Coordinates of C-alpha atoms in Angstrom, one line a residue:
X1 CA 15.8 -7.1 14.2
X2 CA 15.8 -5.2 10.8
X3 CA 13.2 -3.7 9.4
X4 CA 10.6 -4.8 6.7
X5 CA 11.1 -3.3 3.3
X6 CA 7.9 -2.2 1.9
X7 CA 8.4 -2.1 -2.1
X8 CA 5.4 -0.3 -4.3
X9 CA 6.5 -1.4 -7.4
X10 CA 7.0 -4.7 -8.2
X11 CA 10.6 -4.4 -10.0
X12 CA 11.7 -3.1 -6.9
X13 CA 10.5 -6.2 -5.1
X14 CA 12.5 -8.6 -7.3
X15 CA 15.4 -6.6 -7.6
X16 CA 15.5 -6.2 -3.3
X17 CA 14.8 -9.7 -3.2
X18 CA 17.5 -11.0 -5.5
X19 CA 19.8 -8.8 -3.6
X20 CA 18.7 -10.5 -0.2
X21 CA 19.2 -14.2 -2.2
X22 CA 22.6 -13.4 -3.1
X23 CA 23.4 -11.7 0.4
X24 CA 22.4 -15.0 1.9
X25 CA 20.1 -13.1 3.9
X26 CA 17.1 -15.1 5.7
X27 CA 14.3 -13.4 5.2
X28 CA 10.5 -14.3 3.7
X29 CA 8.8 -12.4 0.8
X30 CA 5.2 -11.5 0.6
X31 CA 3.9 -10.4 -2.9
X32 CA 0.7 -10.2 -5.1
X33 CA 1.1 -13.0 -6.3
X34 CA 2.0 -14.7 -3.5
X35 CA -0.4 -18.3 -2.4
X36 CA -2.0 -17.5 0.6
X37 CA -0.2 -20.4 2.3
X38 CA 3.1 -18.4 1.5
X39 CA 1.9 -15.3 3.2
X40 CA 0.4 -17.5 6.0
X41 CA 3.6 -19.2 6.2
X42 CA 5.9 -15.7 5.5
X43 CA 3.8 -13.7 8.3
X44 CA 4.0 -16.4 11.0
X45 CA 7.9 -16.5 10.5
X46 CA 8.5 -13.2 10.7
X47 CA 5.7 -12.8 14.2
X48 CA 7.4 -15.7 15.3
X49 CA 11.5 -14.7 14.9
X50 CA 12.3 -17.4 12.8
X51 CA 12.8 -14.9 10.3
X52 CA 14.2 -11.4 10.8
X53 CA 13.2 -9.5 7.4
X54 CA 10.1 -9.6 6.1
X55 CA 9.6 -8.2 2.5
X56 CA 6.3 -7.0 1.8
X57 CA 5.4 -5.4 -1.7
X58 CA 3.1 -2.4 -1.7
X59 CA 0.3 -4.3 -4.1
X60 CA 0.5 -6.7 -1.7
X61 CA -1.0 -4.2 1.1
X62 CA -3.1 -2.1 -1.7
X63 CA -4.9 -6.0 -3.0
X64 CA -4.6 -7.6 0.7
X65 CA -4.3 -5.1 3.1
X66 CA -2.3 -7.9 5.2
X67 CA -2.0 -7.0 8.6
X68 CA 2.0 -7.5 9.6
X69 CA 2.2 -8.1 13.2
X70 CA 5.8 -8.3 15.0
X71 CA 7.4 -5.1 13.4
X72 CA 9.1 -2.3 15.0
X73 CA 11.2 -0.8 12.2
X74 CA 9.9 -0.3 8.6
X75 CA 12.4 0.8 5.4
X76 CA 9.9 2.4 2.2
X77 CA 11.8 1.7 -0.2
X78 CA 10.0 4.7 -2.2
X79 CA 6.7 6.6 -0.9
X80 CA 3.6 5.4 -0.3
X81 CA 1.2 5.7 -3.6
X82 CA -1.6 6.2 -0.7
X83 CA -0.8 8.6 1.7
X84 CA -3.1 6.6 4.3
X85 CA -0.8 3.5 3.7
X86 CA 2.3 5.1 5.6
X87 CA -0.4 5.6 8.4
X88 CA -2.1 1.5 8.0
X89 CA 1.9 0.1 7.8
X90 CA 2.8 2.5 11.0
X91 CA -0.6 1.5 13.0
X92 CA 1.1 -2.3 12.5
X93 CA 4.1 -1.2 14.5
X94 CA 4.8 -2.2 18.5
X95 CA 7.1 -0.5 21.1
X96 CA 10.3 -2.5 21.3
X97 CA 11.1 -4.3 24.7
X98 CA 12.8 -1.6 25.9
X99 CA 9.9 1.1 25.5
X100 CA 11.7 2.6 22.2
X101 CA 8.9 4.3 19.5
X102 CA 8.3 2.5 16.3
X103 CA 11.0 4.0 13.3
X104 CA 9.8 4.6 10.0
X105 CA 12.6 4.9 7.2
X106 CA 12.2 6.6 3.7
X107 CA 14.1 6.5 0.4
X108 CA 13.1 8.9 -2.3
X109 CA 14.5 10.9 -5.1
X110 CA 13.7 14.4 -6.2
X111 CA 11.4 12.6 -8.7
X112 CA 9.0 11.2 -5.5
X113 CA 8.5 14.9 -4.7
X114 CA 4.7 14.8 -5.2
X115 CA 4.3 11.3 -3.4
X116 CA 5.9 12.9 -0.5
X117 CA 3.7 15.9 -0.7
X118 CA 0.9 13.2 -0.2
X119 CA 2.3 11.5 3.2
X120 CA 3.5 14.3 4.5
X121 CA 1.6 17.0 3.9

């Protein structure tokens, strides 16, 4: 099952998310600005199976602080503006069937140097 995105900025949502569209990829999106019935609806898909990517912007979780159940494998698509976010989005995470740890991916530039400082120390 491949992992949820988790966007901070909001260009980077629609830009992922566009990418997705024209992939054909299934997936559900949850956003600030998102109706509660579409994060309803996006989180129970993705819990459920009936959706294998779940894109979750990072104001989403700093507004929300929506609790995403079902994931195992998470992709930042930049760092964390809150250190104590990569910590909240990890705590989400389950052991897969077969007993594996919970993976955490990372994309950054040299210019997310100081946001990196912050998560990791």
């Amino acid at each position: 099952r491949p992992p949820p995105p988790r966007l901070r900025r909001y260009p980077e949502f629609v830009a992922c998310r566009a990418a997705l569209r024209r992939a054909g990829a299934d997936f559900a999106a949850v956003h600030e600005y998102s109706r509660d019935s579409e994060v309803s609806r996006g989180r129970s898909k993705f819990f459920h199976g009936r959706v294998p990517i779940l894109l979750y912007s990072g104001r989403a979780h700093f507004y929300q602080r929506y609790r995403i159940r079902g994931a195992r494998r998470f992709v930042f698509v930049s760092p964390p503006d809150h250190a104590h976010f990569y910590a909240e989005m990890m705590s989400f995470a389950r052991a897969g069937d077969d007993g594996a740890d919970p993976e955490a991916l990372c994309l950054y530039t040299k210019f997310d140097a100081l946001a990196l400082e912050r998560v990791l120390g």
